[in-house]
Short mmCIF file of C-alpha atoms in Angstrom, two decimals:
data_model
loop_
_atom_site.label_atom_id
_atom_site.label_comp_id
_atom_site.label_asym_id
_atom_site.label_seq_id
_atom_site.Cartn_x
_atom_site.Cartn_y
_atom_site.Cartn_z
CA MET C 1 -30.52 32.50 20.08
CA LYS C 2 -29.16 33.12 16.81
CA ILE C 3 -25.95 30.94 17.96
CA PHE C 4 -28.15 28.86 19.90
CA THR C 5 -29.79 27.53 16.69
CA ILE C 6 -26.79 27.26 14.94
CA VAL C 7 -25.45 24.61 17.74
CA LEU C 8 -28.70 23.01 17.95
CA PHE C 9 -28.83 22.13 13.92
CA LEU C 10 -24.78 21.35 13.68
CA LEU C 11 -25.78 18.60 17.01
CA ILE C 12 -28.54 17.06 15.15
CA PHE C 13 -26.51 17.11 11.94
CA ASN C 14 -23.77 15.30 13.42
CA ILE C 15 -26.55 12.79 15.32
CA PHE C 16 -28.01 12.33 11.77
CA HIS C 17 -24.74 11.54 10.30
CA SER C 18 -23.22 9.57 12.66
CA SER C 19 -26.13 7.06 12.32
CA SER C 20 -25.73 6.96 8.99
CA GLU C 21 -22.78 6.90 8.56
CA PHE C 22 -22.96 2.60 8.06
CA THR C 23 -24.15 1.32 5.36
CA GLU C 24 -27.07 -1.05 5.36
CA LEU C 25 -27.20 -3.88 2.81
CA LYS C 26 -29.86 -5.26 1.26
CA GLU C 27 -30.27 -8.81 2.68
CA ILE C 28 -31.33 -11.85 0.55
CA LYS C 29 -30.99 -14.76 2.87
CA ARG C 30 -28.94 -15.75 5.59
CA ILE C 31 -27.41 -19.14 7.13
CA VAL C 32 -26.03 -20.81 10.00
CA LEU C 33 -22.99 -22.88 9.40
CA GLU C 34 -23.16 -26.61 11.31
CA GLU C 35 -20.43 -27.38 13.57
CA THR C 36 -20.28 -30.55 15.12
CA PRO C 37 -17.67 -31.76 18.24
CA ASP C 38 -15.58 -32.48 15.60
CA VAL C 39 -15.39 -29.40 13.22
CA ILE C 40 -15.32 -26.52 15.22
CA ILE C 41 -14.39 -23.61 12.63
CA ASN C 42 -11.99 -20.99 14.88
CA ASN C 43 -11.64 -18.40 12.68
CA ILE C 44 -11.95 -17.56 8.58
CA ASN C 45 -9.02 -16.59 6.21
CA GLY C 46 -10.63 -17.69 2.78
CA VAL C 47 -13.34 -19.54 1.15
CA SER C 48 -13.50 -21.38 -2.35
CA PHE C 49 -16.63 -22.74 -4.67
CA ASN C 50 -16.98 -25.33 -6.78
CA SER C 51 -17.89 -24.77 -10.24
CA ASP C 52 -21.56 -23.98 -10.02
CA SER C 53 -20.99 -22.28 -6.09
CA SER C 54 -23.23 -25.01 -4.62
CA LEU C 55 -20.45 -25.88 -2.86
CA PHE C 56 -17.73 -23.62 -0.46
CA ILE C 57 -14.77 -24.81 1.20
CA VAL C 58 -14.20 -22.31 4.38
CA SER C 59 -9.91 -22.22 5.43
CA ASP C 60 -8.21 -21.16 8.41
CA TYR C 61 -4.91 -21.05 8.44
CA TYR C 62 -4.08 -19.60 11.27
CA THR C 63 -5.63 -22.93 13.24
CA GLY C 64 -5.59 -25.36 10.82
CA ASN C 65 -7.25 -27.96 12.30
CA VAL C 66 -9.68 -29.16 9.96
CA VAL C 67 -11.32 -28.48 6.28
CA PRO C 68 -15.15 -28.14 6.08
CA ILE C 69 -17.19 -28.23 3.05
CA TYR C 70 -20.83 -26.65 3.36
CA ASP C 71 -23.16 -26.27 1.11
CA ASN C 72 -25.51 -23.68 0.17
CA ASN C 73 -27.62 -23.80 3.16
CA GLY C 74 -25.00 -24.27 5.90
CA LYS C 75 -25.09 -27.66 6.26
CA LEU C 76 -22.09 -29.94 6.51
CA ILE C 77 -21.32 -32.20 3.81
CA LYS C 78 -18.06 -33.60 4.39
CA HIS C 79 -14.79 -32.38 6.64
CA TYR C 80 -10.84 -33.75 6.78
CA LYS C 81 -9.12 -33.04 9.39
CA PRO C 82 -4.91 -33.73 9.41
CA ASN C 83 -3.40 -36.52 11.50
CA ILE C 84 0.32 -37.56 13.09
CA TYR C 85 0.36 -40.24 10.11
CA LEU C 86 1.32 -37.38 7.50
CA THR C 87 4.49 -37.43 8.97
CA ASP C 88 5.62 -40.46 7.28
CA THR C 89 5.59 -38.81 3.89
CA VAL C 90 8.19 -36.55 5.36
CA ILE C 91 10.32 -39.25 7.12
CA LYS C 92 9.86 -41.51 3.50
CA LYS C 93 10.53 -38.48 0.74
CA GLY C 94 11.55 -35.42 2.43
CA LYS C 95 14.59 -33.04 2.65
CA TYR C 96 15.36 -30.45 4.88
CA THR C 97 16.40 -27.05 3.96
CA ASP C 98 19.57 -27.43 5.74
CA SER C 99 21.94 -30.21 4.37
CA ASN C 100 23.59 -30.43 8.03
CA TYR C 101 20.26 -31.85 9.30
CA VAL C 102 18.78 -35.32 9.02
CA ILE C 103 14.82 -36.12 9.54
CA ALA C 104 14.37 -38.87 12.23
CA THR C 105 12.01 -41.60 12.47
CA LEU C 106 9.69 -41.82 14.41
CA ASP C 107 11.01 -45.39 15.95
CA MET C 108 14.61 -42.96 16.58
CA VAL C 109 12.46 -40.84 18.40
CA TYR C 110 10.38 -42.99 20.38
CA MET C 111 12.32 -46.24 21.39
CA ASN C 112 15.96 -44.62 22.26
CA SER C 113 16.46 -42.55 25.01
CA ASP C 114 19.71 -40.81 23.30
CA TYR C 115 17.11 -38.17 22.27
CA GLN C 116 15.66 -35.57 23.74
CA VAL C 117 13.37 -33.15 23.11
CA ASP C 118 11.65 -29.86 24.96
CA SER C 119 8.61 -32.30 26.03
CA ILE C 120 8.19 -35.74 26.64
CA ASP C 121 4.89 -35.69 24.82
CA TYR C 122 6.47 -36.43 21.20
CA ILE C 123 3.41 -36.74 19.46
CA SER C 124 1.62 -33.40 20.81
CA ASN C 125 4.90 -31.99 19.74
CA ILE C 126 3.78 -33.32 15.93
CA ILE C 127 0.79 -30.86 15.22
CA ASN C 128 0.18 -31.01 11.44
CA THR C 129 -2.38 -28.41 10.13
CA TYR C 130 -4.65 -28.18 7.40
CA ASN C 131 -3.99 -24.27 6.54
CA TYR C 132 -5.79 -23.68 2.83
CA SER C 133 -7.77 -25.22 0.84
CA LEU C 134 -9.83 -24.46 -2.54
CA PHE C 135 -11.76 -26.78 -4.70
CA PHE C 136 -9.47 -27.60 -7.56
CA ASP C 137 -12.43 -29.49 -10.03
CA ASP C 138 -16.13 -30.93 -8.73
CA THR C 139 -14.59 -33.73 -7.12
CA THR C 140 -10.85 -33.06 -5.88
CA ILE C 141 -9.90 -30.21 -3.49
CA TYR C 142 -6.67 -29.46 -2.61
CA ILE C 143 -5.19 -28.20 0.78
CA LEU C 144 -1.89 -26.43 1.46
CA ALA C 145 -0.80 -28.15 4.56
CA LYS C 146 2.02 -27.60 7.30
CA ILE C 147 3.55 -30.98 8.04
CA ARG C 148 5.91 -31.15 11.29
CA ALA C 149 8.84 -33.56 11.97
CA TYR C 150 11.79 -33.88 14.07
CA VAL C 151 15.34 -33.23 12.81
CA ILE C 152 19.16 -33.95 14.13
CA ASN C 153 21.66 -32.11 13.46
CA LYS C 154 24.38 -34.75 11.09
CA GLU C 155 27.14 -33.59 14.05
CA GLU C 156 24.83 -35.19 16.57
CA LEU C 157 24.18 -38.12 15.79
CA ASN C 158 27.69 -40.20 16.89
CA ARG C 159 26.77 -38.06 20.78
CA PRO C 160 25.76 -39.85 23.49
CA LYS C 161 23.19 -37.43 24.15
CA LYS C 162 20.83 -36.61 20.42
CA ASN C 163 18.84 -32.92 20.91
CA ILE C 164 16.13 -32.53 17.98
CA ILE C 165 13.86 -30.33 17.01
CA ILE C 166 10.67 -29.84 15.40
CA ALA C 167 10.52 -28.97 11.48
CA GLN C 168 7.90 -28.07 9.46
CA PHE C 169 7.71 -29.24 5.75
CA PRO C 170 5.05 -27.54 3.75
CA ALA C 171 2.62 -29.91 1.70
CA PHE C 172 -0.20 -30.19 -1.16
CA ILE C 173 -2.65 -32.57 0.09
CA LYS C 174 -5.15 -34.11 -3.11
CA ILE C 175 -8.13 -35.13 -1.92
CA ASN C 176 -10.56 -36.90 -3.67
CA ILE C 177 -14.35 -35.59 -2.17
CA LYS C 178 -16.04 -38.56 -3.71
CA THR C 179 -13.70 -41.03 -2.64
CA ASP C 180 -11.62 -40.02 0.26
CA ASP C 181 -8.04 -40.92 -1.39
CA ILE C 182 -5.32 -38.57 -0.19
CA ASN C 183 -2.31 -38.03 -1.94
CA VAL C 184 0.42 -36.15 -0.56
CA PHE C 185 3.00 -33.78 -2.34
CA LEU C 186 5.58 -32.61 -0.79
CA ILE C 187 6.83 -28.71 -1.65
CA ASP C 188 10.43 -27.95 -2.69
CA LYS C 189 12.57 -25.12 -1.37
CA HIS C 190 13.63 -23.69 -4.14
CA GLN C 191 17.38 -21.33 -3.74
CA LEU C 192 16.78 -18.40 -1.25
CA PHE C 193 13.17 -18.95 -1.27
CA TRP C 194 10.16 -21.13 1.04
CA CYS C 195 6.69 -21.85 0.57
CA GLN C 196 4.47 -20.03 2.89
CA THR C 197 1.01 -21.65 3.92
CA PHE C 198 -1.04 -18.15 4.49
CA GLY C 199 -2.83 -19.08 0.80
CA PHE C 200 -2.88 -20.01 -3.18
CA PHE C 201 -4.24 -20.36 -5.79
CA TYR C 202 -4.53 -22.18 -9.04
CA TYR C 203 -3.30 -20.66 -12.15
CA LYS C 204 -5.25 -23.30 -14.63
CA GLU C 205 -3.38 -21.51 -18.00
CA ASN C 206 -0.13 -22.43 -16.31
CA ASN C 207 -1.47 -25.89 -14.50
CA LEU C 208 0.56 -23.89 -11.55
CA PHE C 209 -0.18 -23.04 -8.13
CA LEU C 210 0.74 -19.75 -6.93
CA CYS C 211 1.91 -19.56 -3.57
CA CYS C 212 3.67 -16.87 -0.90
CA THR C 213 6.81 -17.39 -0.23
CA GLN C 214 9.57 -15.38 2.39
CA THR C 215 13.53 -15.43 2.71
CA ASN C 216 15.15 -14.75 5.69
CA ILE C 217 18.06 -12.38 3.28
CA ASP C 218 18.06 -8.86 4.21
CA LEU C 219 16.73 -7.71 1.69
CA LEU C 220 17.71 -3.63 1.84
CA LYS C 221 21.26 -5.23 1.55
CA SER C 222 21.37 -7.56 -0.67
CA ASN C 223 21.21 -6.76 -4.41
CA MET C 224 18.92 -10.18 -5.12
CA ARG C 225 15.51 -9.95 -6.28
CA LYS C 226 12.81 -9.70 -3.51
CA TYR C 227 10.46 -12.45 -4.34
CA CYS C 228 7.15 -13.32 -2.78
CA ILE C 229 4.63 -15.10 -4.81
CA SER C 230 6.17 -18.82 -6.95
CA GLY C 231 5.01 -20.90 -8.68
CA PHE C 232 4.57 -24.89 -8.30
CA ASP C 233 3.64 -27.32 -10.71
CA LEU C 234 1.38 -29.97 -8.78
CA ASN C 235 3.76 -32.25 -7.57
CA GLY C 236 5.09 -29.28 -5.41
CA HIS C 237 8.19 -29.04 -7.51
CA PHE C 238 9.19 -24.92 -8.17
CA VAL C 239 8.48 -23.93 -11.46
CA ASN C 240 9.48 -20.04 -11.37
CA ASP C 241 9.24 -16.49 -9.38
CA PHE C 242 6.17 -14.95 -10.61
CA TYR C 243 5.83 -11.22 -8.38
CA GLU C 244 8.22 -9.32 -6.06
CA LEU C 245 7.32 -7.52 -2.91
CA PRO C 246 5.68 -4.13 -2.79
CA GLU C 247 7.99 -1.21 -3.20
CA GLU C 248 6.70 -0.09 0.32
CA TYR C 249 7.41 -3.46 2.26
CA ILE C 250 11.22 -3.40 1.07
CA LYS C 251 11.87 0.38 1.90
CA SER C 252 9.91 0.65 5.36
CA GLY C 253 11.83 -3.05 6.65
CA LEU C 254 8.57 -5.01 6.57
CA ASN C 255 9.61 -7.25 4.37
CA TYR C 256 8.36 -10.82 4.72
CA SER C 257 6.04 -11.71 7.37
CA ILE C 258 2.20 -12.85 7.76
CA ALA C 259 1.89 -9.06 7.03
CA SER C 260 3.17 -10.38 3.20
CA ASN C 261 0.59 -12.85 2.08
CA SER C 262 -0.90 -11.84 -1.30
CA ASP C 263 -4.73 -13.01 -2.34
CA ILE C 264 -5.20 -13.57 -5.69
CA ILE C 265 -7.85 -13.91 -8.63
CA LYS C 266 -7.80 -13.89 -12.20
CA ASN C 267 -9.32 -10.85 -14.41
CA LYS C 268 -11.60 -11.38 -17.97
CA ASN C 269 -8.32 -10.75 -19.74
CA ASN C 270 -6.48 -13.32 -17.89
CA GLU C 271 -4.19 -11.20 -16.24
CA LEU C 272 -2.93 -11.97 -12.02
CA ILE C 273 -4.37 -9.75 -10.00
CA GLY C 274 -4.02 -9.83 -6.38
CA ILE C 275 -3.52 -7.50 -2.96
CA PHE C 276 -0.98 -7.21 0.20
CA PRO C 277 -2.53 -6.59 3.48
CA TYR C 278 -0.91 -3.49 4.21
CA SER C 279 -0.25 -2.04 0.65
CA GLU C 280 -2.87 0.46 -0.11
CA ARG C 281 -3.06 -0.67 -3.97
CA ILE C 282 -4.56 -3.12 -6.50
CA HIS C 283 -1.32 -5.11 -8.04
CA ASN C 284 -1.70 -6.73 -11.65
CA PHE C 285 1.22 -9.21 -11.41
CA SER C 286 0.84 -9.95 -15.32
CA ASN C 287 1.94 -6.26 -16.28
CA ASN C 288 3.35 -4.99 -13.04
CA SER C 289 0.94 -2.04 -12.77
CA SER C 290 -1.07 -1.26 -9.84
CA ILE C 291 -4.41 0.86 -9.01
CA ASN C 292 -4.31 2.78 -5.72
CA ILE C 293 -6.99 2.33 -2.77
CA ASN C 294 -7.11 6.29 -2.03
CA ASP C 295 -9.53 8.55 0.13
CA LEU C 296 -9.79 5.84 2.76
CA PRO C 297 -10.13 7.43 6.39
CA LYS C 298 -6.21 7.25 7.27
CA THR C 299 -3.85 5.58 5.33
CA ASN C 300 -0.96 2.76 5.61
CA ASN C 301 1.28 5.57 3.71
CA ASP C 302 1.45 7.31 7.07
CA VAL C 303 2.89 4.38 9.26
CA PHE C 304 5.35 3.51 6.34
CA ASN C 305 7.02 6.22 6.12
CA LYS C 306 7.21 6.28 10.13
CA PHE C 307 9.08 3.23 9.55
CA ILE C 308 11.13 5.07 6.95
CA LYS C 309 12.02 7.55 8.95
CA LYS C 310 13.18 5.21 12.01
CA GLU C 311 10.68 7.22 13.54
CA LEU C 312 9.22 3.85 14.49
CA ARG C 313 11.32 0.50 14.45
CA ILE C 314 10.18 -2.53 13.73
CA GLU C 315 12.35 -4.56 15.78
CA ASN C 316 11.03 -2.83 18.79
CA LEU C 317 7.48 -3.45 18.19
CA LYS C 318 7.36 -7.35 17.49
CA ASP C 319 3.67 -8.76 18.19
CA SER C 320 2.38 -5.10 18.53
CA LEU C 321 3.72 -4.22 14.71
CA LEU C 322 0.55 -4.41 12.53
CA PHE C 323 -1.78 -2.70 15.17
CA TYR C 324 0.00 0.50 13.94
CA PHE C 325 -1.55 -0.21 10.40
CA PRO C 326 -5.05 1.70 10.31
CA ASN C 327 -5.88 -0.45 7.28
CA ARG C 328 -5.80 -4.12 6.58
CA ILE C 329 -6.94 -4.88 2.68
CA SER C 330 -8.61 -8.64 3.59
CA ASN C 331 -9.38 -9.72 0.01
CA ILE C 332 -9.81 -9.55 -3.45
CA GLU C 333 -13.04 -10.98 -5.32
CA LEU C 334 -13.80 -10.87 -9.04
CA LEU C 335 -17.60 -9.79 -10.06
CA LYS C 336 -19.92 -11.08 -12.73
CA ASN C 337 -19.64 -7.87 -13.86
CA GLY C 338 -15.49 -7.85 -14.43
CA ASN C 339 -15.03 -5.29 -11.52
CA TYR C 340 -13.13 -5.94 -8.71
CA LEU C 341 -14.32 -6.26 -5.03
CA VAL C 342 -11.98 -4.93 -2.11
CA THR C 343 -12.63 -6.01 1.07
CA ILE C 344 -10.81 -3.71 4.11
CA PHE C 345 -10.93 -3.81 7.78
CA CYS C 346 -10.25 -0.18 9.09
CA HIS C 347 -9.44 0.15 13.17
CA TYR C 348 -8.46 3.33 14.71
CA TRP C 349 -7.48 1.66 18.65
CA LYS C 350 -6.61 3.27 21.80
CA ILE C 351 -5.66 0.36 23.11
CA PRO C 352 -6.08 -3.20 21.86
CA GLU C 353 -9.08 -4.75 23.63
CA ASP C 354 -10.99 -1.83 21.47
CA TYR C 355 -9.34 -3.76 18.12
CA VAL C 356 -12.71 -4.49 16.92
CA GLN C 357 -15.22 -2.61 18.81
CA ASN C 358 -13.62 0.45 17.14
CA GLY C 359 -13.34 -1.21 13.90
CA TYR C 360 -15.45 -1.72 10.77
CA ASN C 361 -15.16 -2.91 6.86
CA ILE C 362 -15.00 -0.96 3.90
CA VAL C 363 -15.87 -2.87 0.79
CA ARG C 364 -15.32 -0.99 -2.22
CA GLU C 365 -16.21 -1.88 -6.20
CA TYR C 366 -13.69 -1.06 -8.34
CA THR C 367 -13.44 -0.85 -12.33
CA PRO C 368 -10.36 -2.94 -13.76
CA GLU C 369 -9.45 0.49 -14.88
CA GLY C 370 -9.41 2.19 -11.34
CA LYS C 371 -13.19 4.06 -11.31
CA LEU C 372 -14.69 3.61 -8.26
CA ILE C 373 -18.11 1.88 -8.56
CA ASN C 374 -19.32 0.98 -5.08
CA ASP C 375 -18.22 2.60 -1.66
CA ILE C 376 -19.73 0.78 1.73
CA LYS C 377 -19.03 1.11 5.23
CA ILE C 378 -20.22 -2.01 7.14
CA LYS C 379 -20.04 -2.29 10.92
CA ALA C 380 -17.35 -4.42 12.77
CA VAL C 381 -19.79 -5.57 15.20
CA ASN C 382 -23.86 -6.22 15.52
CA ASP C 383 -26.21 -8.24 16.91
CA ASP C 384 -25.39 -10.73 14.58
CA GLY C 385 -21.21 -11.16 15.92
CA VAL C 386 -18.28 -10.10 14.48
CA ILE C 387 -17.16 -9.46 10.88
CA LYS C 388 -14.70 -12.43 10.11
CA TYR C 389 -14.58 -12.99 6.47
CA ILE C 390 -16.50 -10.78 3.25
CA THR C 391 -16.45 -12.40 -0.24
CA TYR C 392 -18.50 -12.98 -3.22
CA THR C 393 -20.73 -15.76 -4.56
CA SER C 394 -21.37 -15.59 -7.96
CA LYS C 395 -23.72 -17.85 -8.34
CA GLU C 396 -26.13 -15.40 -6.06
CA ASP C 397 -24.54 -12.24 -7.75
CA ALA C 398 -24.42 -11.33 -3.87
CA LEU C 399 -21.93 -10.69 -0.97
CA MET C 400 -21.49 -13.29 1.71
CA VAL C 401 -20.78 -11.67 5.50
CA PHE C 402 -19.79 -13.82 8.14
CA ARG C 403 -20.13 -13.17 11.28
CA PHE C 404 -19.79 -15.30 14.73
CA SER C 405 -20.84 -14.65 17.73
CA ASP C 406 -20.86 -17.51 21.09
CA GLU C 407 -24.68 -16.95 21.05
CA LYS C 408 -25.48 -17.64 17.34
CA GLY C 409 -22.14 -19.41 15.77
CA TRP C 410 -21.67 -19.11 12.61
CA THR C 411 -23.75 -16.68 10.32
CA VAL C 412 -23.48 -16.05 6.87
CA ILE C 413 -25.45 -13.21 5.54
CA TYR C 414 -26.14 -12.48 2.05
CA SER C 415 -26.71 -9.03 0.85
CA LYS C 416 -26.10 -6.89 -2.28
CA PHE C 417 -25.78 -3.23 -3.06
CA GLU C 418 -29.02 -0.90 -2.75
#
């Protein structure tokens, strides 16, 4: 009887514990993002607010097909879509990173049968994208874009049949949202590094954009500095390098990829603070220090160590590589009180189809000194759909949890810590 009582107690405790494992946030309001046939949001990887947080932009750097601007009620105020005419700027002003190639004009491609591409549908090959957007001021937004154009090897120019390829050119797109005037600034390739379009940050004090950069140099065999964040002026010209890859990225061989994109904020001491998706640290870019993100159910450090010991080989994993890491540090935000809000997506999957169903989000508040203030756990999936992004709005002093479902579309839930 005594054993039965103990077993029954443990069973009841486990049921209670599992049901209270997730945190119920205090919801203060919710909105639904308006979509139209021209504005379909596929994913959200970033949110930028104007000065009083009355408007916000959502970014999708995977698809990059639209830049929507919303008000606080979810009403679509304006939107901007990339078009093929952006390629004209590359043809007129662009330089390909490999000096052995020249940029082909569209006339060269369309009108001359000597030029051969993989597809005869020339227009569909030119897919320009608006990958990440931010408010520069209340009337101006900047977009980090990827513009495509045809290039051809100089040796092919005198041959009867010429093979041409599609190349990508990163650019800043400046738009006045009052007049819709657009300016395009191509971004320099500097030294051995080039700009990626995962995201960027405006460093107001230096009047620079900080962008993720990468190289194809084997970092373990090179003594060169392993920079991954560089500064560019507003016209796209390179100014200086800012920060190197985390040590665990280099030693493990993970190096550059979408895994190296950083989310950056500025704290109240005007220091640059950022995170990398699989580095379980909050990095201070200004003084080269860091705060450890400890006490997660599982740690990415175990996976990094397996790569270092060659128990796992990156070259054999390809697209499944990132699923081996149990945690993804999604983004970092600065709270009104000066603390840092860090969002972590955790997944402990058995098969790829369980990736989201078995996942959840951890949201933490840290002081700049590294003290953990709040630590909550949110279900990835509920009746409102799948969590796609979590950010913070100073206007409401609240979390904004973006969820998507086929039935409800995009629901944004404003919540506070209990």
